GROMACS .gro file of C-alpha atoms in nm:
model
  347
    1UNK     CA    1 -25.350   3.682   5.296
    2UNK     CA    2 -25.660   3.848   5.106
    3UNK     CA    3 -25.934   4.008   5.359
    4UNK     CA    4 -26.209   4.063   5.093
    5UNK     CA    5 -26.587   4.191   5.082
    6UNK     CA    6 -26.855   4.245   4.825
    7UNK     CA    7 -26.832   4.605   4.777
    8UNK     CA    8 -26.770   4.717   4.422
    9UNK     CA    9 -26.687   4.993   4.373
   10UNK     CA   10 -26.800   5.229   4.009
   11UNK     CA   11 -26.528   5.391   3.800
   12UNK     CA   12 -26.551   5.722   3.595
   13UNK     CA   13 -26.354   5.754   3.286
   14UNK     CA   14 -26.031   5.823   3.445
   15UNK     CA   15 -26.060   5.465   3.644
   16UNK     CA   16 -26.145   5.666   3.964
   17UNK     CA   17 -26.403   5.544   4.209
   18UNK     CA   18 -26.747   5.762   4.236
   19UNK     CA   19 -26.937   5.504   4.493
   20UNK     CA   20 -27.096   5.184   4.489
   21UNK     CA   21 -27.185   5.011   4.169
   22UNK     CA   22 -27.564   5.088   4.162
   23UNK     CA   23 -27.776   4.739   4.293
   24UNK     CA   24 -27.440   4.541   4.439
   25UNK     CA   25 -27.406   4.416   4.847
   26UNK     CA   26 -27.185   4.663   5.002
   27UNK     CA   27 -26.981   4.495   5.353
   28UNK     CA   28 -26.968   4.745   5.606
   29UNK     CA   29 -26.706   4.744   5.895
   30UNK     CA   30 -26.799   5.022   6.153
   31UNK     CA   31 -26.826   5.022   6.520
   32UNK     CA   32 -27.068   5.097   6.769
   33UNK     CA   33 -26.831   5.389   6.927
   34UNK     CA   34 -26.618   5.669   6.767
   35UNK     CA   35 -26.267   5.536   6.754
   36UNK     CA   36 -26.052   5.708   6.964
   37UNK     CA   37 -25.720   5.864   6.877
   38UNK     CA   38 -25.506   5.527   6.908
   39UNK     CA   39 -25.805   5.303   6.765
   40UNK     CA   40 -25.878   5.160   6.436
   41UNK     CA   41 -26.116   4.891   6.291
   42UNK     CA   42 -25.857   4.718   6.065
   43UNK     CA   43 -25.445   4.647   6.152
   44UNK     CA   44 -25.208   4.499   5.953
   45UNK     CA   45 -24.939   4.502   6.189
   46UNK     CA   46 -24.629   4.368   6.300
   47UNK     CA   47 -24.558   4.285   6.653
   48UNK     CA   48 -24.374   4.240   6.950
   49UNK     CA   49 -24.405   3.887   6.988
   50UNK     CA   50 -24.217   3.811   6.662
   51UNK     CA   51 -24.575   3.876   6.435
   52UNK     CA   52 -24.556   4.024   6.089
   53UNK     CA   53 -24.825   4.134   5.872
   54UNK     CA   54 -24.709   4.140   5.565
   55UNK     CA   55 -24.835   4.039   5.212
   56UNK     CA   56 -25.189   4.139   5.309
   57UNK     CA   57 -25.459   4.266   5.082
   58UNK     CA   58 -25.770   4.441   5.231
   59UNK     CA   59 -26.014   4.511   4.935
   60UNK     CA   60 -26.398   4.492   4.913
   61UNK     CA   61 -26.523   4.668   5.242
   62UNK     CA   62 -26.698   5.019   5.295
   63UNK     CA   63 -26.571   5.153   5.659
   64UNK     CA   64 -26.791   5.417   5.807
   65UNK     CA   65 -26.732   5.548   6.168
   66UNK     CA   66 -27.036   5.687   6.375
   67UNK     CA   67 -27.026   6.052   6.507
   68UNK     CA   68 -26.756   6.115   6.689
   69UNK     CA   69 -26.656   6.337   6.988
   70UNK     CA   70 -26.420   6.644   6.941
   71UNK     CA   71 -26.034   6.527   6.969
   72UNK     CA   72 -26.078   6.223   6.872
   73UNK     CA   73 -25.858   6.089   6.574
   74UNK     CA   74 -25.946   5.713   6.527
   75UNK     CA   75 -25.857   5.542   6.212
   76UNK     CA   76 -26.013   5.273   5.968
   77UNK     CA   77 -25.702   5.118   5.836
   78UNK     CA   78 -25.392   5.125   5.995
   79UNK     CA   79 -25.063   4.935   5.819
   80UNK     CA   80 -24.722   4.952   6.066
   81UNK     CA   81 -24.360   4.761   6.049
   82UNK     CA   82 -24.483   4.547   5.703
   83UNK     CA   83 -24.410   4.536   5.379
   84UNK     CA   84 -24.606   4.406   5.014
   85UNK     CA   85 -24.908   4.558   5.223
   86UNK     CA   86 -25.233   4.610   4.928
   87UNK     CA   87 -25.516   4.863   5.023
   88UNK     CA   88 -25.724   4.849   4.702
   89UNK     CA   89 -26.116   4.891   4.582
   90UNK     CA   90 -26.236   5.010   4.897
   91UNK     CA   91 -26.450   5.331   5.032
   92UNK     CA   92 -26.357   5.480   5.367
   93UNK     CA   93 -26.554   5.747   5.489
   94UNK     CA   94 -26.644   5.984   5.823
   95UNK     CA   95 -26.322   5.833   5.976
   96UNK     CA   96 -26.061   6.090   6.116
   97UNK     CA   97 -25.773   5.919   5.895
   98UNK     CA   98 -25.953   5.695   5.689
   99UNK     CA   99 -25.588   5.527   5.610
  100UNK     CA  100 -25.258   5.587   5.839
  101UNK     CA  101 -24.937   5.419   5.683
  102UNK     CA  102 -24.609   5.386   5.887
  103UNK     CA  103 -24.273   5.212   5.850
  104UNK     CA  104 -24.455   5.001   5.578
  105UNK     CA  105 -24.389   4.942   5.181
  106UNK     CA  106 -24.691   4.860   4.973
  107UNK     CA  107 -24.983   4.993   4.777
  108UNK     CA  108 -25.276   5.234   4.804
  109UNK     CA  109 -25.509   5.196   4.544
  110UNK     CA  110 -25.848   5.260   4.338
  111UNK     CA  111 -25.973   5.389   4.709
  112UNK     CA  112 -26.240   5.610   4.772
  113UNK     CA  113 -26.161   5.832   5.094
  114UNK     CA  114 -26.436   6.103   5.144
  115UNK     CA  115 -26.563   6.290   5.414
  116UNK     CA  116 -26.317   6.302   5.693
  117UNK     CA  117 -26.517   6.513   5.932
  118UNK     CA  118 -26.200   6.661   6.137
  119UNK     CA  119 -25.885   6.549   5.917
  120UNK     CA  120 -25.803   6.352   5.605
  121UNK     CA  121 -25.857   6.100   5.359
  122UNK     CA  122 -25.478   5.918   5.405
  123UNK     CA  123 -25.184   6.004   5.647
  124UNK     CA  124 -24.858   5.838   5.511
  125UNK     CA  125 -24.566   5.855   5.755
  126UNK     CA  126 -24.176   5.766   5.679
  127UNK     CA  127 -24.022   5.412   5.747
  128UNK     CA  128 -23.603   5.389   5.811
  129UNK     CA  129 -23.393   5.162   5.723
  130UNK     CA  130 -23.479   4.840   5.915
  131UNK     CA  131 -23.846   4.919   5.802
  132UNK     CA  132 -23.816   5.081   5.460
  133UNK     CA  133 -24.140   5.328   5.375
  134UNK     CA  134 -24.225   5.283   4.957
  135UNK     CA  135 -24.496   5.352   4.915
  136UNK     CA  136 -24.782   5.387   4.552
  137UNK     CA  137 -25.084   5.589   4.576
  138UNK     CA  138 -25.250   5.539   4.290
  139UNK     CA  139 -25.612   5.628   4.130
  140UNK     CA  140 -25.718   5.706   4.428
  141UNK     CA  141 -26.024   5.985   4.484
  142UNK     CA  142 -26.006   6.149   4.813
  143UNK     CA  143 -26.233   6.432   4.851
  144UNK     CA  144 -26.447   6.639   5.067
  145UNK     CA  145 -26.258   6.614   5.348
  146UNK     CA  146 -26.236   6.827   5.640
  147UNK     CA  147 -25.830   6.886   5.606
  148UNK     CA  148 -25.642   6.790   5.352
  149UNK     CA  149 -25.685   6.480   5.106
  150UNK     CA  150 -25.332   6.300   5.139
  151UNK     CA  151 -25.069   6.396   5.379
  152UNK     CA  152 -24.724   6.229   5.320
  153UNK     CA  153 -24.421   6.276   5.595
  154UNK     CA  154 -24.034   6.185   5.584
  155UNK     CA  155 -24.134   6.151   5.971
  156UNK     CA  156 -24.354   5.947   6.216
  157UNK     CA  157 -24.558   6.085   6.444
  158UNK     CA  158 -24.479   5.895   6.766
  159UNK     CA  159 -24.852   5.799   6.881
  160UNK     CA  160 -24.846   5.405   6.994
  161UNK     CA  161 -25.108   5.235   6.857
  162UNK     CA  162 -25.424   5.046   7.088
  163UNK     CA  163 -25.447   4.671   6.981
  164UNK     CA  164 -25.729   4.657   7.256
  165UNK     CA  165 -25.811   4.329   7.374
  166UNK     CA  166 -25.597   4.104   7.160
  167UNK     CA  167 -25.313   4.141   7.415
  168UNK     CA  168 -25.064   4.230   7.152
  169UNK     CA  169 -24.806   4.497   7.165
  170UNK     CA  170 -24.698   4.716   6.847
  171UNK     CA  171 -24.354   4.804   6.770
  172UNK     CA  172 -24.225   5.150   6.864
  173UNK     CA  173 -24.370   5.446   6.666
  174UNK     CA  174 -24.015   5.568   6.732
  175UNK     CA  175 -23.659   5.530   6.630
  176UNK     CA  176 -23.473   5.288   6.893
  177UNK     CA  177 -23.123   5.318   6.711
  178UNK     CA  178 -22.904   5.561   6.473
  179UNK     CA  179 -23.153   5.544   6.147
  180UNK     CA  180 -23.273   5.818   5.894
  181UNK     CA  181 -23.618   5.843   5.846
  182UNK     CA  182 -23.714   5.861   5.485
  183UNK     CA  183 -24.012   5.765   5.279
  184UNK     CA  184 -24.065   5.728   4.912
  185UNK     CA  185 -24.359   5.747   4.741
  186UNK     CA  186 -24.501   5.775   4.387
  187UNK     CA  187 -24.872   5.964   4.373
  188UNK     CA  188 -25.029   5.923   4.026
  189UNK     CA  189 -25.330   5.944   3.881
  190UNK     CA  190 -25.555   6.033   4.200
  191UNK     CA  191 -25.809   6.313   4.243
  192UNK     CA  192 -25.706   6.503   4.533
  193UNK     CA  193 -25.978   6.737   4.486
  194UNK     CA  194 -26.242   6.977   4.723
  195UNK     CA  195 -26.118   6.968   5.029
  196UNK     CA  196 -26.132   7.200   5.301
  197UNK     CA  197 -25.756   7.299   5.324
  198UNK     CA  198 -25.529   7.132   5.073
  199UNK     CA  199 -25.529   6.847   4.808
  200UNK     CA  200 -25.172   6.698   4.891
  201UNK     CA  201 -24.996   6.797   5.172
  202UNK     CA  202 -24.553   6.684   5.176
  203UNK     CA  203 -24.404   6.759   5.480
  204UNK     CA  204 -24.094   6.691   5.662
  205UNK     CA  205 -24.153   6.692   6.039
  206UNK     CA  206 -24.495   6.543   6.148
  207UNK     CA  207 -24.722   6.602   6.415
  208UNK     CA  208 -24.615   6.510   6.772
  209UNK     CA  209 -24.328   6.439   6.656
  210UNK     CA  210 -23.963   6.443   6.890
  211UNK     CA  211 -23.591   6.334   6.872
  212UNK     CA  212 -23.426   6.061   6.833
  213UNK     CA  213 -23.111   5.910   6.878
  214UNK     CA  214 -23.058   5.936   6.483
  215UNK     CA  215 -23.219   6.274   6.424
  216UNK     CA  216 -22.869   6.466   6.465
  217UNK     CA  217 -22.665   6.249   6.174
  218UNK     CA  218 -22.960   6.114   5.961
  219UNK     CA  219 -23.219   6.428   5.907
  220UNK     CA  220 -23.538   6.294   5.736
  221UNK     CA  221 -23.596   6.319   5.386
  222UNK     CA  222 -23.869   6.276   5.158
  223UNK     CA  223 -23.892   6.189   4.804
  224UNK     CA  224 -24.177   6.256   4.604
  225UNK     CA  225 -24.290   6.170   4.245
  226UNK     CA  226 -24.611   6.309   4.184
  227UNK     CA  227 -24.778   6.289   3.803
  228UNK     CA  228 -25.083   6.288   3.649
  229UNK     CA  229 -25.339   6.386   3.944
  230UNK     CA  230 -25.577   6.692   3.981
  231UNK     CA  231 -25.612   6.889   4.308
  232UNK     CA  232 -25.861   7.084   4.229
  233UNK     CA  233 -26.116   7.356   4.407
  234UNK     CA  234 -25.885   7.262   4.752
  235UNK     CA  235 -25.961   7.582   5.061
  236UNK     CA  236 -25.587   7.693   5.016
  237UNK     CA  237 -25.375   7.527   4.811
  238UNK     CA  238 -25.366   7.184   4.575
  239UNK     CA  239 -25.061   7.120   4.700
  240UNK     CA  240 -24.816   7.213   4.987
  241UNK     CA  241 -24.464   7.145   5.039
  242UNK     CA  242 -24.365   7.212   5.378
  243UNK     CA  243 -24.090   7.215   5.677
  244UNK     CA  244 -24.431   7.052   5.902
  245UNK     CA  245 -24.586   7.065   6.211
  246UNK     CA  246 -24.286   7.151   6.409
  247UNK     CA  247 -24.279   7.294   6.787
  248UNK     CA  248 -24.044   7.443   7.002
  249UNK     CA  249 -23.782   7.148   7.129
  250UNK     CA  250 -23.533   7.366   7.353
  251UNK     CA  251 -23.209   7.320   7.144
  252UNK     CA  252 -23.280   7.066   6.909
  253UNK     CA  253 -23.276   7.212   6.528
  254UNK     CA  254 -23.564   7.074   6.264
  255UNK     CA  255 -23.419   7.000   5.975
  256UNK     CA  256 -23.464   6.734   5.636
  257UNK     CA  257 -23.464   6.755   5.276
  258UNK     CA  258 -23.778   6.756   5.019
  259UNK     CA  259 -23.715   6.591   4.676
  260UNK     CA  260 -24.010   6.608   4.393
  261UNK     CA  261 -24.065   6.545   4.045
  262UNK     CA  262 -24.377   6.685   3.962
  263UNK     CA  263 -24.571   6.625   3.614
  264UNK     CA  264 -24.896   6.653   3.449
  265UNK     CA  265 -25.091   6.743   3.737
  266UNK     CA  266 -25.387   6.958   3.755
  267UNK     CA  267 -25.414   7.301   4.019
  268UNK     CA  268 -25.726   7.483   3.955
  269UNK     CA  269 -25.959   7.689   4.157
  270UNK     CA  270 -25.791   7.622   4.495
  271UNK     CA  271 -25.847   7.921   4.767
  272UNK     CA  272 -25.503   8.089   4.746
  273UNK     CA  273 -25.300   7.940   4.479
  274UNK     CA  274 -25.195   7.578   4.319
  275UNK     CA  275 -24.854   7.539   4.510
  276UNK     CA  276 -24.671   7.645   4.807
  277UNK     CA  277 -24.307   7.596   4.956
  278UNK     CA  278 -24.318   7.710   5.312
  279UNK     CA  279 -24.058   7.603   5.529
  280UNK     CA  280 -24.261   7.618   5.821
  281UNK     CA  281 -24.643   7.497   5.918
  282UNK     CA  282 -24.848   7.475   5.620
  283UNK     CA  283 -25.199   7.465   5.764
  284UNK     CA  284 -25.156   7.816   5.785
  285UNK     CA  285 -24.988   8.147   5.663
  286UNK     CA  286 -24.635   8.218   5.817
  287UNK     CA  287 -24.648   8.455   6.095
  288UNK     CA  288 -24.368   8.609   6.366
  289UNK     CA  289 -24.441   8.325   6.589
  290UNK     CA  290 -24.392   8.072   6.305
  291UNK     CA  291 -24.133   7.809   6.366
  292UNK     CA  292 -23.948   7.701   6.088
  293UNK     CA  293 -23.709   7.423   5.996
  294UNK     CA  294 -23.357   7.573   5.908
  295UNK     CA  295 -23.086   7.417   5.686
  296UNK     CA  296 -23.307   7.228   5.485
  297UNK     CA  297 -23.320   7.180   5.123
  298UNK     CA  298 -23.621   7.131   4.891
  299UNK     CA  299 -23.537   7.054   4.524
  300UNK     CA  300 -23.857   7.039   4.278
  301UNK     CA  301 -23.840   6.981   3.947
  302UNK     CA  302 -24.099   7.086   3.775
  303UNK     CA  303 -24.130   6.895   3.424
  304UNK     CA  304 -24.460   7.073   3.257
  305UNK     CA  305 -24.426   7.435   3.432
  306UNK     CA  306 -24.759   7.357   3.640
  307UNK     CA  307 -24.571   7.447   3.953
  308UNK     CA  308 -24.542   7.812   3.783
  309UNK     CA  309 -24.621   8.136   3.962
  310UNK     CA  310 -24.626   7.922   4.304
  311UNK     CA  311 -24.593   8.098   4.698
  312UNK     CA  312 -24.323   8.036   4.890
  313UNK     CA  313 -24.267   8.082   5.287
  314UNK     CA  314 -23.829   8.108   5.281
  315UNK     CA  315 -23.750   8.400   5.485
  316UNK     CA  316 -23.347   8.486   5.560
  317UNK     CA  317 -23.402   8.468   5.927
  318UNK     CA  318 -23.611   8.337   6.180
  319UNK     CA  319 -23.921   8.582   6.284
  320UNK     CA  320 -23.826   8.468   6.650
  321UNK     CA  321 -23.507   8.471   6.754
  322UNK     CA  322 -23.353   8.628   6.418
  323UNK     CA  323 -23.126   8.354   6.398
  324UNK     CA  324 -23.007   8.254   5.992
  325UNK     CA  325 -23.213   7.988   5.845
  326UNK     CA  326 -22.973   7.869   5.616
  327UNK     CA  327 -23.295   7.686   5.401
  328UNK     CA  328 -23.262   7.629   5.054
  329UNK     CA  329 -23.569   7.626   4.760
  330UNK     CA  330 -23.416   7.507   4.405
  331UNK     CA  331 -23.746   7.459   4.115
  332UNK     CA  332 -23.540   7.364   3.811
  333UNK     CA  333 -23.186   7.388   3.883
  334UNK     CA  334 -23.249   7.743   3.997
  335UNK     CA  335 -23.235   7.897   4.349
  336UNK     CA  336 -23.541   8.089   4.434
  337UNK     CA  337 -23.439   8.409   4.638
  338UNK     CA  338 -23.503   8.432   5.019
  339UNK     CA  339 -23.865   8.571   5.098
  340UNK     CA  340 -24.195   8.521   5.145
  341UNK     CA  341 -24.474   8.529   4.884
  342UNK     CA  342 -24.868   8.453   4.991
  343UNK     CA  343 -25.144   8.497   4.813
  344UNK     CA  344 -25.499   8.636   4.910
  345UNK     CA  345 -25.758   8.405   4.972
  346UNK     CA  346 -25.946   8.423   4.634
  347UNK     CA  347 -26.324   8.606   4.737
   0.00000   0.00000   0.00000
């Protein structure tokens, strides 16, 4: 199924989208309200009533989204549970999460994401392995948003979608059997530039976020290959590899494993530096209340030495409890000694 409009989007030289082709109809889906947190104005969705959404193309449309109130985190496009999904040629702007992908395989493409006014431009979450997550992001320009331009997780954050009055039912945001969580995704060729925090966020443990009956054998991973895309001018850094949004979960131990090939991608002028590690929350520096993931692993290899001179959050014990870590940083074949490393916010 192809959902099309008539907006056409212009290209630059690189083949990224700018705005509308000067003259051309533009279709604009919006809605009266804000969305709310569980909302959004397109789903491609599978369901409980035996429902699939897959093999569907949304291209053509311009989604806007009135002012909202605070706390509110609606979405314009939402893709769950489906696979062959195509998000291509379209410009999403003042939503929330202008894009939210989860337990889905497809494409994200020749998008233009701008102007998030309390979050980001596309929030990609991990699939397992009765919904595999594989997902391209490609020539892409998210910008000027209020957070961070993409955010990809090897977890799902376990918020149920609202279908509203359709009388449908989504399939659990969370694991209901013994799976890993992983997602795969390739990221080239996009401009992840100018936004207020970071250009590409990787993280292991998402936002509200808790266990499952998998999460002891099968910690998450993520696998990243990330080439040819510039995150430039970002608040604090172009890009951010981190342990996530975790929280205190009595006993339970975050843990997961980060693997990245990284390539001809551009860092300049971001706020602190091009690249951190942190093994804790990334939004921010580490702290002595931080919480961090322990026995994790993140492996980088770093083809073209653009990675160079990068921070890192890896301290020998946690700030808390002083309990070993036992996390692991490896940039080409080498271990990177315990510590931390932040730089100053440039003036």
């Amino acid at each position: 199924m192809v959902l099309s409009g008539a907006t056409v989007l212009a290209l630059d030289a690189r083949g990224l989208p700018t705005g509308i082709v000067p003259g051309t109809p533009e279709t604009i889906l919006t809605s009266t309200d804000a969305l709310a947190t569980k909302q959004m104005l397109v789903a491609i969705i599978s369901t409980t009533d035996g429902g699939t959404g897959n093999n569907v193309t949304i291209t053509g449309f311009s989604f806007d989204q009135p002012q909202f109130q605070s706390g509110q985190y609606g979405t314009s496009v939402f893709a769950d549970h489906v696979s062959s999904f195509a998000i291509r040629g379209n410009w999403l702007r003042n939503a929330p999460r202008q894009v939210d992908i989860r337990f889905s395989s497809g494409a994200l493409e020749g998008n233009l994401m701008t102007d998030s006014p309390n979050a980001i431009g596309a929030f990609i979450a991990a699939g397992s392995a009765s919904y595999p997550a594989r997902v391209i992001v490609r020539t892409n320009r998210m910008t000027r948003n209020a957070e961070h331009g993409l955010q990809a997780m090897a977890s799902v954050q376990h918020v149920d979608p609202d279908l509203g009055r359709t009388k449908l039912t989504a399939l659990p945001q969370s694991l209901t059997k013994a799976e890993a969580h992983k997602l795969d995704v390739t990221i080239t060729g996009n401009d992840f530039s100018q936004n207020h925090n970071l250009g590409l966020r990787l993280m292991l443990i998402s936002p509200s976020y808790f266990f499952n009956p998998g999460d002891d054998a099968f910690p998450p991973t993520l696998v990243a290959t990330v080439m040819g895309n510039t995150m430039n001018g970002n608040g604090n850094y172009g890009l951010d590899i981190e342990g996530g949004d975790t929280e205190p979960a009595g006993s339970k131990i975050f843990r997961g494993t980060f693997l990245g090939t990284f390539s001809g991608n551009q860092l300049l002028g971001n706020g602190r530096n091009g690249t951190i590690f942190t093994f804790t929350f990334g939004n921010i520096p580490p702290s002595d209340s931080s919480i961090y993931v322990r026995n994790s692993v993140f492996q980088a290899l770093d083809l073209d030495g653009e990675l160079a001179g990068f921070d890192y959050a890896n301290p020998l014990h946690d700030p808390i409890d002083g309990a070993a870590l036992n996390n692991t940083l490896i940039v080409n074949d080498a271990v990177v000694t315990a510590g931390i490393k932040i730089s100053p916010v440039s003036p």
